[in-house]
Amino acid sequence: MEDKEHRLAQIKADIIKNNVCLNLAKTAKQLVFGDGNPDADIVFIGEAPGKKEDEQGIPFVGAAGKFLNEMLALIGLERDDIYITNIVKYRPPNNRDPMPDEKAEFLPYLQKQLEAISPKLVITLGRHSMGSLLPAGLKISQVHGEPKRYKGLVYLPLFHPAAALYNGGMRQTLIDDFMKIPVIIKKLESEN
Ligand code: URA
């Protein structure tokens, strides 16, 4: 655990030292690196920090984060049981979508975070993190809720809680997909 914490602290320092994504760093208040348990079985990956996240330096603390916490509670988990981060780690101006070059700049650091934590399951939230980590051409409307093995990790693509929050159908689909998480984890554990 201490080793993992130390490794994560190094990766965070590297992002700053290497001037990653200076264009966003200039307008953001701070780097939002990641939060939660470095020893977690499950890592969640969102898109980019919003206003609240930029202010607090912690991912998913706004409305989408509140909804995420409620879904975690449904499966008996708290934020301290999981690790959570974003593909892009500085807030884009006015919460615009992250651009391809911004996602590409952060990708090696996200991959290092995943290597350091070595989770059983990586849950991508929304199309930006899915598109950065899984093969091109997947449609989230078709693959959500289905675990995929890829490059030595198991991924579960889910809808983004911010997109699902105010869309009744998508909201229920996301909750239904969330309920599959304990089953998937149990299955992965029984394979070892
Ligand atoms: N949406 C995201 O994708 N990430 C956050 O940290 C907050 C909202």
Coordinates of N, CA and C and ligand atoms in Angstrom, one line a residue:
M1 N 0.8 -1.2 0.0 CA 0.0 0.0 0.0 C 0.9 1.3 0.0
E2 N 1.9 1.3 0.9 CA 2.8 2.5 0.9 C 3.5 2.6 -0.4
D3 N 3.9 1.5 -0.9 CA 4.6 1.5 -2.2 C 3.8 2.1 -3.3
K4 N 2.5 1.7 -3.3 CA 1.6 2.1 -4.3 C 1.4 3.7 -4.1
E5 N 1.2 4.1 -2.9 CA 1.0 5.5 -2.6 C 2.2 6.3 -3.1
H6 N 3.4 5.8 -2.8 CA 4.6 6.4 -3.2 C 4.7 6.5 -4.7
R7 N 4.4 5.4 -5.4 CA 4.5 5.4 -6.9 C 3.5 6.4 -7.5
L8 N 2.3 6.5 -6.9 CA 1.3 7.4 -7.4 C 1.8 8.9 -7.2
A9 N 2.4 9.1 -6.0 CA 2.9 10.5 -5.8 C 4.0 10.8 -6.8
Q10 N 4.8 9.8 -7.2 CA 5.8 10.1 -8.2 C 5.2 10.5 -9.6
I11 N 4.1 9.7 -9.9 CA 3.4 10.0 -11.2 C 2.8 11.4 -11.2
K12 N 2.2 11.7 -10.1 CA 1.6 13.1 -10.0 C 2.7 14.1 -10.1
A13 N 3.8 13.9 -9.5 CA 4.9 14.9 -9.6 C 5.4 15.0 -11.0
D14 N 5.5 13.9 -11.7 CA 6.0 13.8 -13.1 C 5.1 14.7 -14.0
I15 N 3.8 14.6 -13.8 CA 2.8 15.4 -14.6 C 3.2 16.9 -14.5
I16 N 3.4 17.3 -13.3 CA 3.8 18.7 -13.1 C 5.1 19.1 -13.7
K17 N 6.1 18.2 -13.3 CA 7.5 18.4 -13.8 C 7.6 18.5 -15.3
N18 N 6.8 17.6 -16.0 CA 6.9 17.4 -17.4 C 6.0 18.4 -18.1
N19 N 5.4 19.3 -17.4 CA 4.5 20.3 -18.0 C 3.4 19.7 -18.9
V20 N 2.8 18.7 -18.5 CA 1.8 18.0 -19.3 C 0.6 18.9 -19.5
C21 N 0.1 19.1 -20.7 CA -1.1 19.8 -21.1 C -1.1 21.2 -20.5
L22 N 0.0 22.0 -20.8 CA 0.1 23.3 -20.3 C -1.1 24.2 -20.7
N23 N -1.7 24.0 -21.8 CA -2.8 24.8 -22.2 C -3.9 24.8 -21.2
L24 N -4.2 23.5 -20.7 CA -5.3 23.4 -19.7 C -4.8 23.8 -18.3
A25 N -3.5 23.5 -18.1 CA -3.0 23.9 -16.7 C -3.1 25.4 -16.5
K26 N -3.0 26.2 -17.6 CA -3.0 27.6 -17.5 C -4.3 28.2 -17.0
T27 N -5.4 27.5 -17.4 CA -6.7 28.0 -17.0 C -7.3 27.3 -15.8
A28 N -6.8 26.1 -15.5 CA -7.3 25.3 -14.3 C -6.7 25.9 -13.0
K29 N -7.4 25.6 -11.9 CA -6.9 26.0 -10.6 C -5.8 25.1 -10.1
Q30 N -6.0 23.8 -10.4 CA -5.0 22.8 -9.9 C -5.2 21.5 -10.7
L31 N -4.2 20.6 -10.5 CA -4.2 19.3 -11.0 C -5.2 18.4 -10.2
V32 N -6.1 17.7 -10.8 CA -6.9 16.8 -10.1 C -6.4 15.4 -10.5
F33 N -5.6 14.8 -9.6 CA -4.8 13.6 -10.0 C -5.6 12.3 -9.8
G34 N -6.2 12.2 -8.6 CA -7.0 10.9 -8.3 C -7.2 10.9 -6.8
D35 N -8.1 10.0 -6.4 CA -8.5 9.9 -5.0 C -9.0 8.5 -4.7
G36 N -8.8 8.2 -3.4 CA -9.3 6.9 -3.0 C -8.2 6.0 -2.5
N37 N -8.5 4.7 -2.6 CA -7.6 3.6 -2.1 C -6.7 3.1 -3.1
P38 N -5.4 3.3 -3.0 CA -4.4 2.9 -4.0 C -4.4 1.3 -4.0
D39 N -4.9 0.7 -3.0 CA -5.0 -0.8 -3.0 C -6.3 -1.4 -3.5
A40 N -7.1 -0.5 -4.1 CA -8.5 -0.9 -4.5 C -8.5 -2.0 -5.6
D41 N -9.6 -2.8 -5.5 CA -9.8 -3.8 -6.6 C -10.4 -3.1 -7.8
I42 N -11.0 -2.0 -7.6 CA -11.8 -1.3 -8.7 C -11.3 0.1 -8.9
V43 N -10.9 0.5 -10.1 CA -10.6 1.8 -10.5 C -11.6 2.4 -11.4
F44 N -12.2 3.6 -11.1 CA -13.1 4.2 -12.0 C -12.4 5.4 -12.7
I45 N -12.7 5.5 -14.0 CA -12.0 6.6 -14.8 C -13.1 7.4 -15.5
G46 N -13.1 8.7 -15.2 CA -14.1 9.6 -15.8 C -13.4 10.4 -16.9
E47 N -14.0 11.6 -17.2 CA -13.6 12.3 -18.4 C -12.6 13.4 -18.0
A48 N -13.0 14.4 -17.2 CA -12.2 15.5 -16.8 C -12.8 16.2 -15.6
P49 N -12.0 16.9 -14.8 CA -12.6 17.6 -13.7 C -13.6 18.7 -14.2
G50 N -14.6 18.9 -13.4 CA -15.5 20.1 -13.6 C -15.2 21.2 -12.6
K51 N -16.1 22.1 -12.4 CA -15.8 23.3 -11.5 C -15.5 22.9 -10.1
K52 N -16.4 22.1 -9.5 CA -16.1 21.7 -8.1 C -14.8 20.9 -7.9
E53 N -14.6 20.0 -8.9 CA -13.4 19.2 -8.8 C -12.1 20.1 -8.9
D54 N -12.2 21.1 -9.8 CA -11.1 22.0 -10.0 C -10.9 22.8 -8.7
E55 N -11.9 23.2 -8.0 CA -11.8 23.9 -6.8 C -11.2 23.1 -5.6
Q56 N -11.7 21.8 -5.6 CA -11.3 21.0 -4.4 C -10.1 20.1 -4.7
G57 N -9.7 19.9 -6.0 CA -8.6 19.0 -6.3 C -8.9 17.6 -6.2
I58 N -10.2 17.2 -6.1 CA -10.6 15.8 -5.9 C -11.6 15.5 -7.1
P59 N -11.5 14.3 -7.7 CA -12.4 14.0 -8.8 C -13.8 13.6 -8.2
F60 N -14.8 13.9 -9.0 CA -16.2 13.5 -8.8 C -16.7 13.9 -7.4
V61 N -16.6 15.2 -7.1 CA -17.2 15.8 -5.9 C -18.5 16.6 -6.2
G62 N -18.8 16.8 -7.5 CA -20.0 17.6 -7.8 C -21.2 16.7 -7.9
A63 N -22.2 17.1 -8.8 CA -23.5 16.3 -8.9 C -23.2 14.9 -9.4
A64 N -22.4 14.7 -10.4 CA -22.1 13.4 -10.9 C -21.5 12.5 -9.9
G65 N -20.6 13.1 -9.0 CA -20.0 12.4 -8.0 C -20.9 11.9 -6.9
K66 N -21.9 12.8 -6.6 CA -22.9 12.4 -5.6 C -23.7 11.2 -6.1
F67 N -24.1 11.3 -7.4 CA -24.9 10.1 -8.0 C -24.0 8.9 -7.9
L68 N -22.7 9.0 -8.3 CA -21.8 7.9 -8.2 C -21.7 7.3 -6.8
N69 N -21.6 8.2 -5.8 CA -21.6 7.7 -4.4 C -22.8 6.9 -4.1
E70 N -24.0 7.4 -4.6 CA -25.2 6.7 -4.3 C -25.2 5.3 -4.9
M71 N -24.7 5.2 -6.1 CA -24.6 3.9 -6.8 C -23.6 3.0 -6.1
L72 N -22.5 3.5 -5.6 CA -21.6 2.7 -4.9 C -22.2 2.1 -3.6
A73 N -23.0 3.0 -2.9 CA -23.7 2.5 -1.7 C -24.7 1.4 -2.0
L74 N -25.3 1.4 -3.2 CA -26.2 0.3 -3.6 C -25.5 -1.0 -3.6
I75 N -24.2 -1.0 -3.9 CA -23.4 -2.3 -4.0 C -22.5 -2.4 -2.8
G76 N -22.8 -1.7 -1.7 CA -22.1 -1.8 -0.5 C -20.7 -1.3 -0.5
L77 N -20.4 -0.3 -1.3 CA -19.1 0.3 -1.4 C -19.1 1.8 -1.0
E78 N -18.0 2.2 -0.5 CA -17.8 3.6 -0.2 C -16.6 4.1 -1.1
R79 N -16.4 5.5 -1.1 CA -15.3 6.0 -1.9 C -14.0 5.5 -1.5
D80 N -13.8 5.2 -0.2 CA -12.5 4.7 0.3 C -12.2 3.3 -0.1
D81 N -13.2 2.6 -0.7 CA -13.0 1.2 -1.1 C -12.5 1.2 -2.6
I82 N -12.6 2.3 -3.3 CA -12.3 2.3 -4.7 C -11.2 3.4 -4.9
Y83 N -10.7 3.4 -6.2 CA -9.8 4.5 -6.6 C -10.5 5.2 -7.8
I84 N -10.4 6.5 -7.9 CA -11.1 7.2 -8.9 C -10.2 8.3 -9.5
T85 N -10.2 8.4 -10.8 CA -9.5 9.4 -11.5 C -10.2 9.8 -12.8
N86 N -9.5 10.6 -13.6 CA -10.0 11.0 -15.0 C -9.0 10.8 -16.0
I87 N -9.4 10.7 -17.3 CA -8.4 10.7 -18.3 C -7.6 12.0 -18.4
V88 N -8.4 13.1 -18.4 CA -7.8 14.5 -18.4 C -7.8 15.0 -17.0
K89 N -6.7 15.5 -16.5 CA -6.6 15.8 -15.1 C -6.6 17.3 -14.8
Y90 N -6.8 18.2 -15.8 CA -7.1 19.6 -15.6 C -8.4 19.9 -16.1
R91 N -9.1 20.8 -15.5 CA -10.5 21.2 -15.9 C -10.4 21.9 -17.3
P92 N -11.1 21.4 -18.3 CA -11.2 22.2 -19.6 C -12.1 23.4 -19.4
P93 N -11.7 24.5 -20.0 CA -12.5 25.8 -19.8 C -14.0 25.5 -20.1
N94 N -14.8 26.1 -19.2 CA -16.3 25.9 -19.4 C -16.8 24.5 -19.5
N95 N -16.0 23.6 -19.0 CA -16.4 22.1 -19.0 C -16.6 21.6 -20.5
R96 N -15.9 22.2 -21.4 CA -16.0 21.6 -22.8 C -15.4 20.2 -22.8
D97 N -15.7 19.5 -23.9 CA -15.2 18.1 -24.0 C -13.7 18.2 -24.1
P98 N -13.0 17.2 -23.5 CA -11.5 17.2 -23.7 C -11.2 16.9 -25.2
M99 N -10.1 17.5 -25.7 CA -9.7 17.3 -27.1 C -8.8 16.1 -27.3
P100 N -8.8 15.5 -28.5 CA -7.9 14.3 -28.6 C -6.5 14.5 -28.2
D101 N -5.9 15.6 -28.5 CA -4.5 15.8 -28.0 C -4.3 15.9 -26.5
E102 N -5.4 16.4 -25.9 CA -5.3 16.5 -24.4 C -5.4 15.1 -23.8
K103 N -6.3 14.3 -24.3 CA -6.4 12.9 -23.8 C -5.1 12.2 -24.1
A104 N -4.6 12.4 -25.3 CA -3.3 11.7 -25.6 C -2.2 12.1 -24.7
E105 N -2.1 13.3 -24.3 CA -1.0 13.8 -23.5 C -1.1 13.1 -22.1
F106 N -2.3 12.9 -21.6 CA -2.5 12.4 -20.2 C -2.4 10.8 -20.2
L107 N -2.6 10.2 -21.4 CA -2.8 8.7 -21.4 C -1.6 8.0 -20.8
P108 N -0.4 8.3 -21.1 CA 0.7 7.5 -20.5 C 0.7 7.6 -18.9
Y109 N 0.3 8.7 -18.4 CA 0.2 8.9 -16.9 C -0.9 8.0 -16.3
L110 N -2.1 8.0 -17.1 CA -3.2 7.2 -16.6 C -2.8 5.7 -16.7
Q111 N -2.0 5.3 -17.7 CA -1.6 3.9 -17.8 C -0.6 3.6 -16.6
K112 N 0.2 4.6 -16.3 CA 1.1 4.3 -15.1 C 0.3 4.2 -13.8
Q113 N -0.7 5.0 -13.7 CA -1.5 4.9 -12.5 C -2.2 3.5 -12.4
L114 N -2.6 3.0 -13.5 CA -3.2 1.7 -13.5 C -2.2 0.6 -13.2
E115 N -1.0 0.8 -13.8 CA 0.1 -0.2 -13.5 C 0.4 -0.2 -12.0
A116 N 0.4 1.0 -11.4 CA 0.8 1.1 -10.0 C -0.3 0.4 -9.1
I117 N -1.5 0.7 -9.4 CA -2.6 0.1 -8.6 C -2.9 -1.3 -8.9
S118 N -2.8 -1.7 -10.2 CA -3.0 -3.1 -10.6 C -4.4 -3.6 -10.1
P119 N -5.5 -3.0 -10.5 CA -6.8 -3.4 -10.0 C -7.3 -4.6 -10.7
K120 N -8.3 -5.2 -10.1 CA -9.0 -6.4 -10.7 C -9.9 -5.9 -11.9
L121 N -10.5 -4.7 -11.7 CA -11.4 -4.2 -12.7 C -11.3 -2.7 -12.9
V122 N -11.2 -2.3 -14.2 CA -11.2 -0.9 -14.5 C -12.5 -0.5 -15.1
I123 N -13.2 0.5 -14.5 CA -14.5 0.9 -15.0 C -14.4 2.3 -15.7
T124 N -14.7 2.3 -17.0 CA -14.6 3.5 -17.7 C -16.0 4.2 -17.6
L125 N -16.0 5.5 -17.3 CA -17.3 6.2 -17.2 C -17.4 7.1 -18.5
G126 N -18.3 6.8 -19.4 CA -18.4 7.6 -20.6 C -17.5 7.3 -21.7
R127 N -17.7 8.0 -22.8 CA -17.0 7.6 -24.0 C -15.6 8.0 -24.1
H128 N -15.3 9.1 -23.4 CA -13.9 9.6 -23.4 C -12.9 8.7 -22.8
S129 N -13.2 8.1 -21.6 CA -12.2 7.2 -21.0 C -12.3 5.9 -21.7
M130 N -13.5 5.4 -22.1 CA -13.5 4.2 -22.9 C -12.7 4.3 -24.2
G131 N -12.9 5.4 -24.9 CA -12.2 5.6 -26.1 C -10.7 5.7 -26.0
S132 N -10.2 6.1 -24.8 CA -8.8 6.3 -24.6 C -8.1 4.9 -24.2
L133 N -8.9 4.1 -23.6 CA -8.3 2.8 -23.0 C -8.7 1.6 -23.8
L134 N -9.8 1.6 -24.5 CA -10.2 0.4 -25.2 C -10.1 0.6 -26.7
P135 N -10.1 -0.5 -27.5 CA -9.9 -0.3 -29.0 C -10.9 0.7 -29.6
A136 N -10.4 1.4 -30.6 CA -11.3 2.3 -31.3 C -12.5 1.6 -31.9
G137 N -13.6 2.4 -32.1 CA -14.7 1.9 -32.8 C -15.8 1.3 -31.9
L138 N -15.5 1.2 -30.6 CA -16.6 0.6 -29.7 C -17.6 1.7 -29.5
K139 N -18.9 1.3 -29.5 CA -20.0 2.3 -29.2 C -20.5 2.0 -27.8
I140 N -20.5 3.0 -27.0 CA -20.9 2.8 -25.6 C -22.3 2.3 -25.5
S141 N -23.2 2.8 -26.4 CA -24.6 2.3 -26.3 C -24.7 0.8 -26.6
Q142 N -23.7 0.2 -27.2 CA -23.7 -1.2 -27.5 C -22.9 -2.0 -26.5
V143 N -21.8 -1.5 -25.9 CA -21.0 -2.3 -25.1 C -21.1 -2.0 -23.6
H144 N -21.9 -1.1 -23.2 CA -22.0 -0.7 -21.8 C -22.4 -2.0 -21.0
G145 N -21.8 -2.1 -19.8 CA -22.2 -3.2 -18.9 C -21.6 -4.6 -19.3
E146 N -20.7 -4.6 -20.3 CA -20.1 -5.9 -20.7 C -18.6 -5.9 -20.4
P147 N -18.1 -6.7 -19.5 CA -16.7 -6.7 -19.2 C -15.9 -7.1 -20.4
K148 N -14.7 -6.5 -20.6 CA -13.8 -6.8 -21.7 C -12.4 -7.0 -21.2
R149 N -11.8 -8.1 -21.6 CA -10.3 -8.2 -21.3 C -9.5 -7.5 -22.4
Y150 N -8.6 -6.7 -22.0 CA -7.8 -6.0 -23.0 C -6.4 -5.7 -22.5
K151 N -5.4 -6.1 -23.1 CA -4.0 -5.8 -22.7 C -3.8 -6.1 -21.2
G152 N -4.2 -7.2 -20.8 CA -3.9 -7.6 -19.4 C -4.8 -7.1 -18.3
L153 N -5.8 -6.3 -18.7 CA -6.7 -5.8 -17.6 C -8.1 -6.1 -18.0
V154 N -9.0 -6.1 -17.0 CA -10.4 -6.3 -17.3 C -11.1 -4.9 -17.2
Y155 N -11.9 -4.6 -18.2 CA -12.6 -3.3 -18.3 C -14.1 -3.5 -18.3
L156 N -14.7 -2.5 -17.6 CA -16.2 -2.5 -17.7 C -16.6 -1.1 -18.2
P157 N -17.0 -1.0 -19.4 CA -17.5 0.4 -19.9 C -18.9 0.7 -19.4
L158 N -19.1 1.8 -18.8 CA -20.4 2.3 -18.3 C -20.7 3.6 -18.8
F159 N -22.0 4.0 -18.8 CA -22.4 5.4 -19.2 C -21.8 6.3 -18.1
H160 N -21.6 7.6 -18.5 CA -21.1 8.6 -17.6 C -22.3 9.0 -16.6
P161 N -22.0 9.1 -15.3 CA -23.1 9.5 -14.4 C -23.7 10.8 -14.7
A162 N -22.8 11.8 -15.2 CA -23.4 13.1 -15.5 C -24.4 13.0 -16.7
A163 N -24.1 12.1 -17.7 CA -25.0 12.0 -18.8 C -26.3 11.3 -18.4
A164 N -26.2 10.4 -17.4 CA -27.3 9.6 -17.0 C -28.2 10.2 -16.0
L165 N -27.6 11.2 -15.3 CA -28.3 11.8 -14.1 C -29.7 12.3 -14.4
Y166 N -29.9 13.0 -15.6 CA -31.2 13.6 -15.9 C -31.8 12.9 -17.0
N167 N -31.4 11.7 -17.3 CA -32.0 10.9 -18.5 C -32.6 9.6 -17.9
G168 N -33.9 9.6 -17.7 CA -34.5 8.4 -16.9 C -34.0 7.1 -17.4
G169 N -34.1 6.9 -18.7 CA -33.7 5.5 -19.3 C -32.3 5.2 -19.0
M170 N -31.4 6.2 -19.3 CA -30.0 5.9 -19.2 C -29.6 5.7 -17.7
R171 N -30.3 6.5 -16.9 CA -30.0 6.4 -15.4 C -30.3 5.0 -14.9
Q172 N -31.5 4.4 -15.3 CA -31.8 3.1 -14.9 C -30.8 2.1 -15.5
T173 N -30.4 2.3 -16.7 CA -29.4 1.3 -17.3 C -28.1 1.4 -16.6
L174 N -27.7 2.6 -16.2 CA -26.4 2.7 -15.5 C -26.5 2.0 -14.1
I175 N -27.7 2.2 -13.4 CA -27.9 1.5 -12.1 C -27.8 0.0 -12.3
D176 N -28.5 -0.5 -13.3 CA -28.6 -1.9 -13.6 C -27.1 -2.4 -13.9
D177 N -26.4 -1.7 -14.7 CA -25.0 -2.1 -15.0 C -24.1 -2.1 -13.7
F178 N -24.4 -1.1 -12.9 CA -23.6 -1.0 -11.6 C -23.8 -2.2 -10.7
M179 N -25.1 -2.7 -10.8 CA -25.4 -3.9 -9.9 C -24.6 -5.2 -10.4
K180 N -24.1 -5.1 -11.6 CA -23.3 -6.3 -12.1 C -21.9 -6.3 -11.5
I181 N -21.4 -5.1 -11.0 CA -20.0 -5.0 -10.5 C -19.7 -6.1 -9.5
P182 N -20.5 -6.3 -8.4 CA -20.0 -7.4 -7.5 C -20.0 -8.8 -8.1
V183 N -20.9 -9.0 -9.0 CA -20.9 -10.3 -9.7 C -19.6 -10.5 -10.5
I184 N -19.2 -9.5 -11.2 CA -18.0 -9.5 -12.1 C -16.8 -9.7 -11.2
I185 N -16.7 -9.0 -10.1 CA -15.6 -9.1 -9.2 C -15.5 -10.5 -8.6
K186 N -16.6 -11.0 -8.2 CA -16.6 -12.4 -7.6 C -16.1 -13.4 -8.7
K187 N -16.6 -13.2 -9.9 CA -16.2 -14.1 -11.0 C -14.6 -14.0 -11.2
L188 N -14.1 -12.8 -11.2 CA -12.7 -12.6 -11.4 C -11.9 -13.2 -10.3
E189 N -12.4 -13.1 -9.0 CA -11.7 -13.7 -7.9 C -11.7 -15.2 -8.0
S190 N -12.8 -15.8 -8.5 CA -12.9 -17.2 -8.5 C -11.9 -17.8 -9.6
E191 N -11.5 -16.9 -10.5 CA -10.6 -17.4 -11.6 C -9.1 -17.5 -11.0
N192 N -8.9 -16.8 -9.9 CA -7.5 -16.8 -9.4 C -7.2 -17.9 -8.4
Ligands
URA1 N1 -17.1 14.4 -14.4 C1 -15.9 13.7 -14.7 O1 -15.8 13.0 -15.7 N2 -15.0 13.7 -13.8 C2 -15.0 14.4 -12.7 O2 -14.1 14.4 -11.9 C3 -16.3 15.1 -12.4 C4 -17.2 15.0 -13.3

